[in-house]
XYZ file of C-alpha atoms in Angstrom:
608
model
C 77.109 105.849 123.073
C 80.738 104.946 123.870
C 80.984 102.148 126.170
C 82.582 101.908 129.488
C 82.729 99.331 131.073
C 83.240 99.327 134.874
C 84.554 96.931 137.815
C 84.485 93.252 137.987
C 83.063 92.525 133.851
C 83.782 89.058 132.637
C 86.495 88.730 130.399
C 84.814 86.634 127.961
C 81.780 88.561 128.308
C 83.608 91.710 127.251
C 85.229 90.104 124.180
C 82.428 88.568 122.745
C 80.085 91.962 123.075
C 82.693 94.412 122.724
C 84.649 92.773 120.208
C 82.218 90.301 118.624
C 84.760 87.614 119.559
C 83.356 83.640 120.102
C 86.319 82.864 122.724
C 90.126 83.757 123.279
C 92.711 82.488 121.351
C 95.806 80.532 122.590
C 97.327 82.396 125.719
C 95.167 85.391 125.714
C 92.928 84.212 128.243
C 95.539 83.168 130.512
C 97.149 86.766 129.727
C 93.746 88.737 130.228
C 92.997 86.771 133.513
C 96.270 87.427 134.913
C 96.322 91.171 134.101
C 92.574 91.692 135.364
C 93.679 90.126 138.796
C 95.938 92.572 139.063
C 99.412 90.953 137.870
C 102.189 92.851 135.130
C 103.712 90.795 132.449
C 105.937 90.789 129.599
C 103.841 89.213 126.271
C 105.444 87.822 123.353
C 102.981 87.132 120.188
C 103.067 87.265 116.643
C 102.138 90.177 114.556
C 98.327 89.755 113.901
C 98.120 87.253 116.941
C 95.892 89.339 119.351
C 98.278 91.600 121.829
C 95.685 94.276 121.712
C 92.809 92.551 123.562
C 95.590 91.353 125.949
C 95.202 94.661 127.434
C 92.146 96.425 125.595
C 90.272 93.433 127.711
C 91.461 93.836 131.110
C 91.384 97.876 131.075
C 87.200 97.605 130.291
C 86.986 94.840 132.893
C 89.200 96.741 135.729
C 87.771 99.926 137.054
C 89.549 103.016 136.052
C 91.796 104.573 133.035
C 94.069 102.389 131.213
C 97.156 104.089 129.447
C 98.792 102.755 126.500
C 102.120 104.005 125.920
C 102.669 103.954 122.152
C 105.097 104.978 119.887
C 103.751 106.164 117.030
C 100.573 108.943 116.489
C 99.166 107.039 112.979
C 99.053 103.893 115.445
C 97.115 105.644 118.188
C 94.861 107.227 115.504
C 94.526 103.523 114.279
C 93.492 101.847 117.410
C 91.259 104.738 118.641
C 89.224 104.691 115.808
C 89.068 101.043 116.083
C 87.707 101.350 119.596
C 85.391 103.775 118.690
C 83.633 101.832 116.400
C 83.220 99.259 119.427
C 81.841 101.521 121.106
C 85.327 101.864 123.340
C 85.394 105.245 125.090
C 88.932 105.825 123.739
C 91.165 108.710 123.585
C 94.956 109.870 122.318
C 97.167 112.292 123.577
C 99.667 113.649 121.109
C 101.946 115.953 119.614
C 99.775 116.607 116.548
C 96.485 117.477 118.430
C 95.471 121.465 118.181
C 94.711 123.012 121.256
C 90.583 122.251 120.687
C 90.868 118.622 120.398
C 93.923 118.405 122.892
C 91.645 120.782 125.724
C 88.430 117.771 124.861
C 90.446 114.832 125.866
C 92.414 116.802 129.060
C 88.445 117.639 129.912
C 86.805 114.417 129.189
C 89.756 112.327 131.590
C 89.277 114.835 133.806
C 85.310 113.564 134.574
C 86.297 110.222 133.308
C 84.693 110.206 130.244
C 87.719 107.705 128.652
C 88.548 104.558 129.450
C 91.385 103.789 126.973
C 93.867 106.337 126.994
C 96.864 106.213 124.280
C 99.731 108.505 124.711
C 103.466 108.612 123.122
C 106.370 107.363 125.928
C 108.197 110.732 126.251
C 104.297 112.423 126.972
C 103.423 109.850 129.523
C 106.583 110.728 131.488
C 105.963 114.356 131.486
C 105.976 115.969 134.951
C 102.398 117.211 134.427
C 101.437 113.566 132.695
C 102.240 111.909 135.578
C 100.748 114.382 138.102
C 97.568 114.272 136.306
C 97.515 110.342 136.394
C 98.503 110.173 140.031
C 94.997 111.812 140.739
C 93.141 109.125 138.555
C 92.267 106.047 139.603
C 94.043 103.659 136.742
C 92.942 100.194 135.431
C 96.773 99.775 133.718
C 99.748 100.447 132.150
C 100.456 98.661 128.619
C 103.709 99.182 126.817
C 103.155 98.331 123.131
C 106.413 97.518 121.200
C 108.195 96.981 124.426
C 111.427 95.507 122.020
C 112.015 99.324 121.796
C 113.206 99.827 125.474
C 116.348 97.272 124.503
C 119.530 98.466 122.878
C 119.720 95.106 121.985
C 116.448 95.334 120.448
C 116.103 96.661 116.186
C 114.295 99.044 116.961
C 116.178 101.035 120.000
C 114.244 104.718 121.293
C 115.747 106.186 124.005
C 112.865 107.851 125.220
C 111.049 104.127 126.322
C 114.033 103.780 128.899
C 112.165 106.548 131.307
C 109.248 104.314 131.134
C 111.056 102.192 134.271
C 109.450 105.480 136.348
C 106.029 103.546 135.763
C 107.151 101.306 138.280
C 108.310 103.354 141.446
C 105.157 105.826 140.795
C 102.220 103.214 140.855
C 103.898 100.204 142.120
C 100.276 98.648 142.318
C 98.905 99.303 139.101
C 99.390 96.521 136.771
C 102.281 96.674 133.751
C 102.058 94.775 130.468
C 104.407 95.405 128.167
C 103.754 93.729 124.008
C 106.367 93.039 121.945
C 105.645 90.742 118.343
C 109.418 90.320 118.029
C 112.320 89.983 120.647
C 115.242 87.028 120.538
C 115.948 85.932 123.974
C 118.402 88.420 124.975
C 116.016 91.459 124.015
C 113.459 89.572 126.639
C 115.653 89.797 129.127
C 116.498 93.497 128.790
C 112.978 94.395 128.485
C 112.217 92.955 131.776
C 115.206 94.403 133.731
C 114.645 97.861 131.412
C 110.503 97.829 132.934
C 110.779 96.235 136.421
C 109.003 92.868 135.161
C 111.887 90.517 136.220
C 109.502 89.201 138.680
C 106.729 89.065 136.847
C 106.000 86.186 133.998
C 106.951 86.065 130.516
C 103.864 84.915 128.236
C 105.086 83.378 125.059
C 102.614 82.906 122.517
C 104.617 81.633 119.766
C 105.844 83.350 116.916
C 104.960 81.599 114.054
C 102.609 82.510 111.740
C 101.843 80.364 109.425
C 99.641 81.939 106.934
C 102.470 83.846 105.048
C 103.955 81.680 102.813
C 107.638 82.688 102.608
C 109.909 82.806 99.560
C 113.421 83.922 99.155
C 115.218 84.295 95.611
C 118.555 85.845 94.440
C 117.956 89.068 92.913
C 118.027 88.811 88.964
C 116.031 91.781 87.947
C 114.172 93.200 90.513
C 111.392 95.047 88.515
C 110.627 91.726 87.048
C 110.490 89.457 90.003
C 108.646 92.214 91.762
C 106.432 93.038 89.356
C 105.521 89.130 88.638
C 105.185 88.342 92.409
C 102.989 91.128 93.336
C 100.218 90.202 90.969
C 100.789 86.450 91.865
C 100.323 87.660 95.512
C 97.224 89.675 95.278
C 93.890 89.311 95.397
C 93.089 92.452 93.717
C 91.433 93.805 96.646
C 94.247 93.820 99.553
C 97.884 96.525 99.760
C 100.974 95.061 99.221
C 104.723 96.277 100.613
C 107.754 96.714 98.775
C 110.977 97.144 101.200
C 113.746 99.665 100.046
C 117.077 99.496 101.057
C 116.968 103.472 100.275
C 115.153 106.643 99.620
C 116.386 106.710 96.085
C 115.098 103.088 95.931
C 111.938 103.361 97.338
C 110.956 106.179 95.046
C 111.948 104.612 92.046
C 110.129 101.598 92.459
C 107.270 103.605 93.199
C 107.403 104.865 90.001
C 108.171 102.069 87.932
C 105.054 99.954 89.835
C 102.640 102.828 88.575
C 104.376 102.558 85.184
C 103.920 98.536 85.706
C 100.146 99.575 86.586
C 99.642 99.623 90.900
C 98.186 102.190 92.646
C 101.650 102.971 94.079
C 103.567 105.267 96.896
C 106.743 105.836 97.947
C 107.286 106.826 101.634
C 110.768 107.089 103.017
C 112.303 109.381 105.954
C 112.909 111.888 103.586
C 109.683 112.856 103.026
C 107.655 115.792 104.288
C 105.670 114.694 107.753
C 102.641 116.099 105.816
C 103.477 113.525 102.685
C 103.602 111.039 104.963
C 100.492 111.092 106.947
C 99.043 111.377 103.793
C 100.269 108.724 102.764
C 99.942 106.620 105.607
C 96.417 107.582 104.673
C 95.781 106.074 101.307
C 97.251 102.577 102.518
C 94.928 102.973 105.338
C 91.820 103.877 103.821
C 91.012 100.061 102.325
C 92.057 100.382 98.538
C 94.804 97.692 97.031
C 97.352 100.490 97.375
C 101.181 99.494 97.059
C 103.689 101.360 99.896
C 106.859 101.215 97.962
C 109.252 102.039 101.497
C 111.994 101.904 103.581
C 112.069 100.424 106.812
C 110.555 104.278 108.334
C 106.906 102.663 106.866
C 107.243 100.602 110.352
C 105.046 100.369 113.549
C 101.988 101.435 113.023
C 100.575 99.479 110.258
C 97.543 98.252 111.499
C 95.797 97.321 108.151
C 94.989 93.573 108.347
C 94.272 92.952 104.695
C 98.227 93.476 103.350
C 98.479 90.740 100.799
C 101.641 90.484 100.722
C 105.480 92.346 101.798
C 108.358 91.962 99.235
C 112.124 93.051 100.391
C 114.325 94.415 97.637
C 117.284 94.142 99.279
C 118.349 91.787 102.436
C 116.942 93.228 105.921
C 119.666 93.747 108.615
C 118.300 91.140 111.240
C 115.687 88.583 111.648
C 113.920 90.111 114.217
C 113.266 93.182 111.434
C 112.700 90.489 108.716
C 109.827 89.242 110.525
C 108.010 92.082 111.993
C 108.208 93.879 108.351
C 106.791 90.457 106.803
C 104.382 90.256 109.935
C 102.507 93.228 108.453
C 100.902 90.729 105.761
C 97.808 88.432 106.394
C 96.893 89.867 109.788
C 93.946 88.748 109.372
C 94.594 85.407 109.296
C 94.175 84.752 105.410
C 96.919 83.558 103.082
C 99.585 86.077 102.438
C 102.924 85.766 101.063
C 106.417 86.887 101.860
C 109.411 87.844 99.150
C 113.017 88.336 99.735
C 115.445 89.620 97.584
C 118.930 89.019 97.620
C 122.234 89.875 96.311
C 126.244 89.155 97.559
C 126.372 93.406 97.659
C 123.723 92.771 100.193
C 125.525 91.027 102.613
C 128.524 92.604 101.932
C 127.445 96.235 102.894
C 125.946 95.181 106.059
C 128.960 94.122 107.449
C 130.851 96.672 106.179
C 128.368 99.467 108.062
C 128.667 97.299 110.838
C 132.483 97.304 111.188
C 132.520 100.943 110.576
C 129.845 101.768 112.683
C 130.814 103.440 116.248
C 129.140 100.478 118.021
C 130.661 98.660 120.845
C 132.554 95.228 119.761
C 129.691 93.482 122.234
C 127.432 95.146 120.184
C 129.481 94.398 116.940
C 129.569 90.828 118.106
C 125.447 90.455 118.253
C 124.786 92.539 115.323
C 127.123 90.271 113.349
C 125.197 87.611 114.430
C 122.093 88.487 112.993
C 123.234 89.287 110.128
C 124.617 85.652 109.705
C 121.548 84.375 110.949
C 119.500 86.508 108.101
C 122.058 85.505 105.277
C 121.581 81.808 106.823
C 117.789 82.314 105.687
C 118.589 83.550 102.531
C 120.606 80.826 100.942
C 118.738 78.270 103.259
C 118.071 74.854 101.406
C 115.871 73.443 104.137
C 112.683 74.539 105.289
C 113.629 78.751 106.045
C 110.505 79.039 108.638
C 112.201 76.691 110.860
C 115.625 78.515 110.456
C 113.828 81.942 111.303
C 111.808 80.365 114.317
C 115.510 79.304 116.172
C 116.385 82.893 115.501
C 113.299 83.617 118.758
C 113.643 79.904 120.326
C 111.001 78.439 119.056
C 111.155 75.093 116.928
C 108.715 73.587 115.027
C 108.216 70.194 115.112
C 108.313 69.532 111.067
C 109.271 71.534 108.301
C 106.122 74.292 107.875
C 105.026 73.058 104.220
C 104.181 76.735 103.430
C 107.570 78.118 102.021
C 109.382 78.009 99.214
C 111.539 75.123 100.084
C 109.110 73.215 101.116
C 107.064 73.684 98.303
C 109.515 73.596 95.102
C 112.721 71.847 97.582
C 116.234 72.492 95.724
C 118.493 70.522 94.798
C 122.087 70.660 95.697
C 125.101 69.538 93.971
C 128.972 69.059 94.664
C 130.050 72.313 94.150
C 133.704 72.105 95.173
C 135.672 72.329 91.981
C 133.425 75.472 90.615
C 134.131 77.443 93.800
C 137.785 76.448 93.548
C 138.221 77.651 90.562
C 136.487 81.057 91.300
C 138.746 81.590 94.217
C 141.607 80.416 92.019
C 140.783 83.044 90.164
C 140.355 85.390 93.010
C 144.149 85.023 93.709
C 145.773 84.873 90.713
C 144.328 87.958 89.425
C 145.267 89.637 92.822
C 142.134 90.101 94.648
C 142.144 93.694 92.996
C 139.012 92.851 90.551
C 135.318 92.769 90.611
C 132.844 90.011 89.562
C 132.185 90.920 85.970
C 136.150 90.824 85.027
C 136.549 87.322 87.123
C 133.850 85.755 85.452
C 135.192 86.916 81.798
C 138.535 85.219 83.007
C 136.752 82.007 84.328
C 134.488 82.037 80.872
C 137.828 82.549 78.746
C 136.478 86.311 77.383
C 139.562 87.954 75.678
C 138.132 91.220 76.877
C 140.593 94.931 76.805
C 140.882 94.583 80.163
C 141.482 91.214 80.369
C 144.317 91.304 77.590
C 145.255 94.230 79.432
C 146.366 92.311 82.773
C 147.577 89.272 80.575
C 145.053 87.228 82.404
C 144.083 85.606 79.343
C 147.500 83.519 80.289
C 146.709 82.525 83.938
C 145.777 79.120 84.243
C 142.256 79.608 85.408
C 141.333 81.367 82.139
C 138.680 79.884 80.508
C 138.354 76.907 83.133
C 134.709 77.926 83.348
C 133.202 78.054 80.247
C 130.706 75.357 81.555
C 128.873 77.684 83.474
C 127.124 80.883 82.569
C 127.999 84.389 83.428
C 124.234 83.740 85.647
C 125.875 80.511 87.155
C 129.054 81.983 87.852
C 127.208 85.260 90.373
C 125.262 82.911 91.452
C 128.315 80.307 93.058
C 130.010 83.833 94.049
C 126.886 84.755 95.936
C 126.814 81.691 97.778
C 130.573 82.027 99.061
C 130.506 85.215 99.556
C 126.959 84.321 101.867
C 129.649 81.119 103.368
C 132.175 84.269 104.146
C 134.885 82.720 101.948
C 135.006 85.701 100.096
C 134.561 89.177 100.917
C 133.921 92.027 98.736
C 136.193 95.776 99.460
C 133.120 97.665 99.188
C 135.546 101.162 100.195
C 137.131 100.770 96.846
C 135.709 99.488 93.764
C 134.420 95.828 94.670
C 137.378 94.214 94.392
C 136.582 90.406 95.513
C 139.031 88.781 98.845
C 139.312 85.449 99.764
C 138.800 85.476 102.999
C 140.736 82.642 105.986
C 137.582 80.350 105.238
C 138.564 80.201 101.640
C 141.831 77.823 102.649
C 140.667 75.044 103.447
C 138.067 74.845 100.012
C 141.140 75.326 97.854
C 142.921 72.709 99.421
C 140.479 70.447 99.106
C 139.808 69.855 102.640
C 135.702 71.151 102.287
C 133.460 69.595 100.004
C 130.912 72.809 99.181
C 127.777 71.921 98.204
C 125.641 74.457 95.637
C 121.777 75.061 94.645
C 120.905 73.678 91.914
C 117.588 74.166 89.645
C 114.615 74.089 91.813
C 113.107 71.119 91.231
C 109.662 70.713 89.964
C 106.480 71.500 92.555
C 105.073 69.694 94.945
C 101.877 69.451 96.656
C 102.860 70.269 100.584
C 102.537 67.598 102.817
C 101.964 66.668 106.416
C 101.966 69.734 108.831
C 102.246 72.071 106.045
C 99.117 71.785 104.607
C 97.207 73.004 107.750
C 98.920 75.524 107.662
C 98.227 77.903 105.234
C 95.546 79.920 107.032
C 92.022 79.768 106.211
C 89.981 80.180 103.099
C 90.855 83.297 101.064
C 87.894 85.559 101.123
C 84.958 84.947 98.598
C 86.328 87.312 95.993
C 83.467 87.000 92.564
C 80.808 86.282 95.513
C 77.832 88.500 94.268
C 77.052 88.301 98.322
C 80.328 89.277 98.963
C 81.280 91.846 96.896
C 77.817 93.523 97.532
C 78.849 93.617 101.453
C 82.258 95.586 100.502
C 80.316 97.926 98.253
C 78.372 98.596 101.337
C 81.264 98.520 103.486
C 82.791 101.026 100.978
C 80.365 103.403 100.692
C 79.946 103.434 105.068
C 83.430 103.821 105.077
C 83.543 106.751 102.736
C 80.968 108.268 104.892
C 82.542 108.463 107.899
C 86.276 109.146 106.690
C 87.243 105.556 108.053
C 89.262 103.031 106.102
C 87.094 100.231 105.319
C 87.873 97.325 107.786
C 87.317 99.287 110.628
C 83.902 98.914 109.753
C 84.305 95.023 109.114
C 87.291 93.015 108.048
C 87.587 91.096 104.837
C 87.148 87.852 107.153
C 83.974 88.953 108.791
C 82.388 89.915 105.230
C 83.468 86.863 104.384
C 81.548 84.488 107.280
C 78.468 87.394 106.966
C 78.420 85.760 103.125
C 79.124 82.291 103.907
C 76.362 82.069 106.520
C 73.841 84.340 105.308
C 72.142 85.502 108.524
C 68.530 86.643 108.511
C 68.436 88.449 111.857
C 69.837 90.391 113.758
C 70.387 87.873 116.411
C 71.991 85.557 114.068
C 74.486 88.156 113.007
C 75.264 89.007 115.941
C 77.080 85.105 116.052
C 78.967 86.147 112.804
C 83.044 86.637 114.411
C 83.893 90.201 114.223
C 80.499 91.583 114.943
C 80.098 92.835 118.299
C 77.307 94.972 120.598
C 77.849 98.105 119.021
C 78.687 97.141 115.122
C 75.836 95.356 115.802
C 73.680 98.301 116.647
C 75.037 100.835 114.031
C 75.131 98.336 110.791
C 72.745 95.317 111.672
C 69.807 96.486 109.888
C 71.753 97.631 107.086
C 74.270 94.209 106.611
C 70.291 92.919 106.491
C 69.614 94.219 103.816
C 72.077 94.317 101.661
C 71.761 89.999 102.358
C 67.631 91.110 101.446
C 68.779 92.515 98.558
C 71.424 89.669 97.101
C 68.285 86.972 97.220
């Protein structure tokens, strides 16, 4: 029986019977208190930190509906079903219902059967959406992935603007609107965008410290792909690959199945059926890899993503981290890949300054991709530089990144990038890499007899370095923007104004080096790393995800909505032998309790 909880509940009542939660983390209470007294907010927390109970919470403990305006139907479908199985009286209202299952829900709000109701932006506003509501009495209004309201945000949709009608209709109804990823000036938009300028800002920190995060130039994508993602996995959990394109996304699908994953492309392109299948088959619980570009977005509400790689350089920070958010939600150790190349860097700002955007716009959008190249060819600890991209700053470097782990070291590298730029000029800025570096390495190539540049002066200068060394010095100044690459013609590398003062000799320019050997984290970092990975070879263990399986199979349900890889894992690790005992276990609440108790039981019967 779906539950629905009425009036004045306890908060932490309601999360540890609903939700089979011990207590609140961090700000939630604060949040949940706050919201069940009536008060709107704006709340800022990290992908896998808890937003959802920040208003799942307060709508079972207010009387009332509570609406959840949300942008995407897979994510409804997601977080109803999770309800469901917590014995939530939930609902969504979408574009993909028939007119059966759309007529149930219209009928079962009407005699207020539902207590959670989800519902797309531009369907909330709706003249009859609103009428209807006006006649209901409401618990709240939450607005998940509130960043989408700003045009300064990464993820802009028009249609969350008309949400600001929220406001002036039921001015006494409490507003929360979620966001896992919003610099400082997207905050402020979002406020002034929902009527919340009055109302407090909750910042729950952004940092999550469980993905360990790792950034390489790319040398053969397949390769380092390939070798990271079985690093990465545990055999059990999905993995993400980020495409710059369709094209791309589709061909690494195909070369990871060739390499041996269970793998998918899904891209813009595609079908909506091909999609929401497979959305699907990464749903459903298998160690399926989404080979995708940045369309596989919101929505991805599996928590046991191993890890996200990026083939190419993201556009921002802000989309850097909510794409490598989607790993470890659960709180296990996950890891975090980018890829990176100078073409990468060099056709973002060329989209940008052909793009019809506003110079302001221009401006900030320049900005992050500075900040994202900054992360890129960082030398320090990169979580640090990607927590100053939201305001945050840690305290220490994180000890759980690659940095950290295997630091580089740097070298003068003023006389190598003199020479390239040296090179740069005298061959007229009119050639790409590969014929600089056969100048710098002294190849008498046809085209470099051709252009007689096997008589310039900077012929052969570099035969010290390796073709590899030599993209990999260009990378880095073309990542310092003193070079720039005419990606309207045919690549043709520019010295740019900041090249003057490195060929004069008046800016030393220091390189990577080798990364030096590992090192066993240290300090702050080695708390860090989330908890234990789950008991994977357990006999306990794997006999509760057989179970798991098979329940899950039964009722069309990907498997950790029935439990999560971290609950299976405490259920092994403390072996209950009642039902009052698992009911303790985190992650089992009232109703699991009621529909799998006896049978968790037994499977822990049968494993002695």
């Amino acid at each position: 029986m779906a539950l629905t909880l009425e009036g004045s509940a306890d908060p932490v009542r309601v999360l540890h019977e609903v939700f089979g939660h011990p207590g609140f983390r961090g700000r939630q209470e604060e949040i949940v208190r706050h919201v069940v007294a009536g008060g709107s907010g704006l709340v800022l927390m990290p992908t896998g930190g808890g937003k959802s109970l920040c208003y799942q919470v307060p709508a079972l403990c207010r009387p009332g509906l509570g609406v959840v305006a949300s942008p995407l139907i897979a994510l409804m479908e997601d977080q109803v079903s999770a309800l469901r199985q917590q014995g939530v009286a939930a609902a969504a209202l979408h574009s993909e219902l028939d007119e059966v299952a759309r007529a149930t829900v219209l009928r079962d709000l009407g005699r207020g059967a539902v207590k959670l109701l989800y519902v797309s932006p531009e369907r909330l506003v709706l003249e009859g959406t609103l009428e209807r509501l006006s006649r209901t009495e409401l618990a709240l209004f939450a607005i998940d992935e509130a960043h989408c309201v700003s045009n300064w945000g990464h993820h802009f949709r028009p249609e969350y603007r008309e949400l600001d009608v929220l406001q002036r209709l039921f001015p006494d109804v409490p507003r929360v609107a979620l966001t896992a990823t919003a610099d400082p000036r997207t905050v402020e938009d979002i406020r002034e965008r929902l009527g919340l300028t009055e109302a407090p800002v909750f910042r729950g920190g952004f940092d999550r410290p469980n993905i360990r995060i790792e950034a390489a130039p790319r040398d053969g994508a397949r390769r380092q792909i390939t070798a990271f993602a079985r690093a990465a996995s545990d055999g059990r959990g999905a993995g993400i690959v980020y495409c710059a394109t369709r094209k791309g996304a589709e061909q690494t699908a195909g070369w990871l199945r060739d390499e041996g994953f269970d793998a998918l492309a899904f891209h813009a392109g595609m079908e909506a059926s091909e999609k929401r299948a497979a959305h699907r088959r990464f749903a459903g619980g298998e160690a399926v890899v989404m080979a995708a570009t940045i369309a596989f977005g919101m929505g991805i509400d599996r928590p046991d993503v191993r890890w996200v790689a990026h083939a190419n350089l993201p556009g921002s920070p802000e989309s850097w981290y909510q794409e490598i958010g989607r790993a470890g939600r659960d709180g296990l150790p996950a890891r975090a890949l980018l890829l990176h190349g100078a073409e990468d860097i060099v056709w973002a700002r060329h989209r940008l300054e052909e793009s019809p955007a506003s110079e302001e716009q221009k401006r900030i959008e320049r900005e992050r991709i500075n900040r994202m190249v900054a992360i890129a060819e960082a030398v320090t600890c990169r979580r640090r530089i990607l927590l100053r991209c939201f305001g945050e700053d840690l305290p220490a470097d994180c000890g759980n990144c690659d940095n950290c782990l295997r630091p580089p070291a740097l070298k003068d590298g003023t006389i190598a990038a003199q020479k390239l730029l040296s090179a740069v000029v005298r061959t007229g800025s009119r050639f790409g890499l590969g014929h600089l570096v056969d100048v710098l390495r002294g190849e008498k190539t046809e085209k470099v007899l051709q252009f007689g540049h096997d008589r310039l002066p900077t012929f052969g200068v570099g035969r010290d370095v390796s073709a590899h060394g030599w993209r990999g010095i260009a990378r880095q100044l073309v990542a310092r923007g003193a070079l720039d690459v005419a990606v309207e013609n045919h690549g043709e590398y520019r010295p740019t104004e900041s090249a003057r003062p490195i060929l004069r000799g008046e800016e030393k320019v220091m390189l990577r080096e080798e990364v030096a050997a590992p090192r066993a984290a240290a300090g702050r970092g080695t708390a860090r790393r989330g908890t234990a990975p789950a008991a994977s070879g357990d006999p306990v263990f794997e006999a509760l995800r057989a179970w798991r399986r098979e329940e899950a199979q039964r009722q069309s349900l990907p498997a950790y909505m029935i439990f999560s890889d971290r609950t299976l894992t405490e259920i092994a690790a403390m072996r209950p032998t009642d039902l009052d005992e698992l009911g303790e276990v985190p992650g089992v609440g009232a109703s699991k309790l009621s529909r799998y108790g006896e049978d968790v039981l037994q499977v822990l019967s049968d494993c002695e």
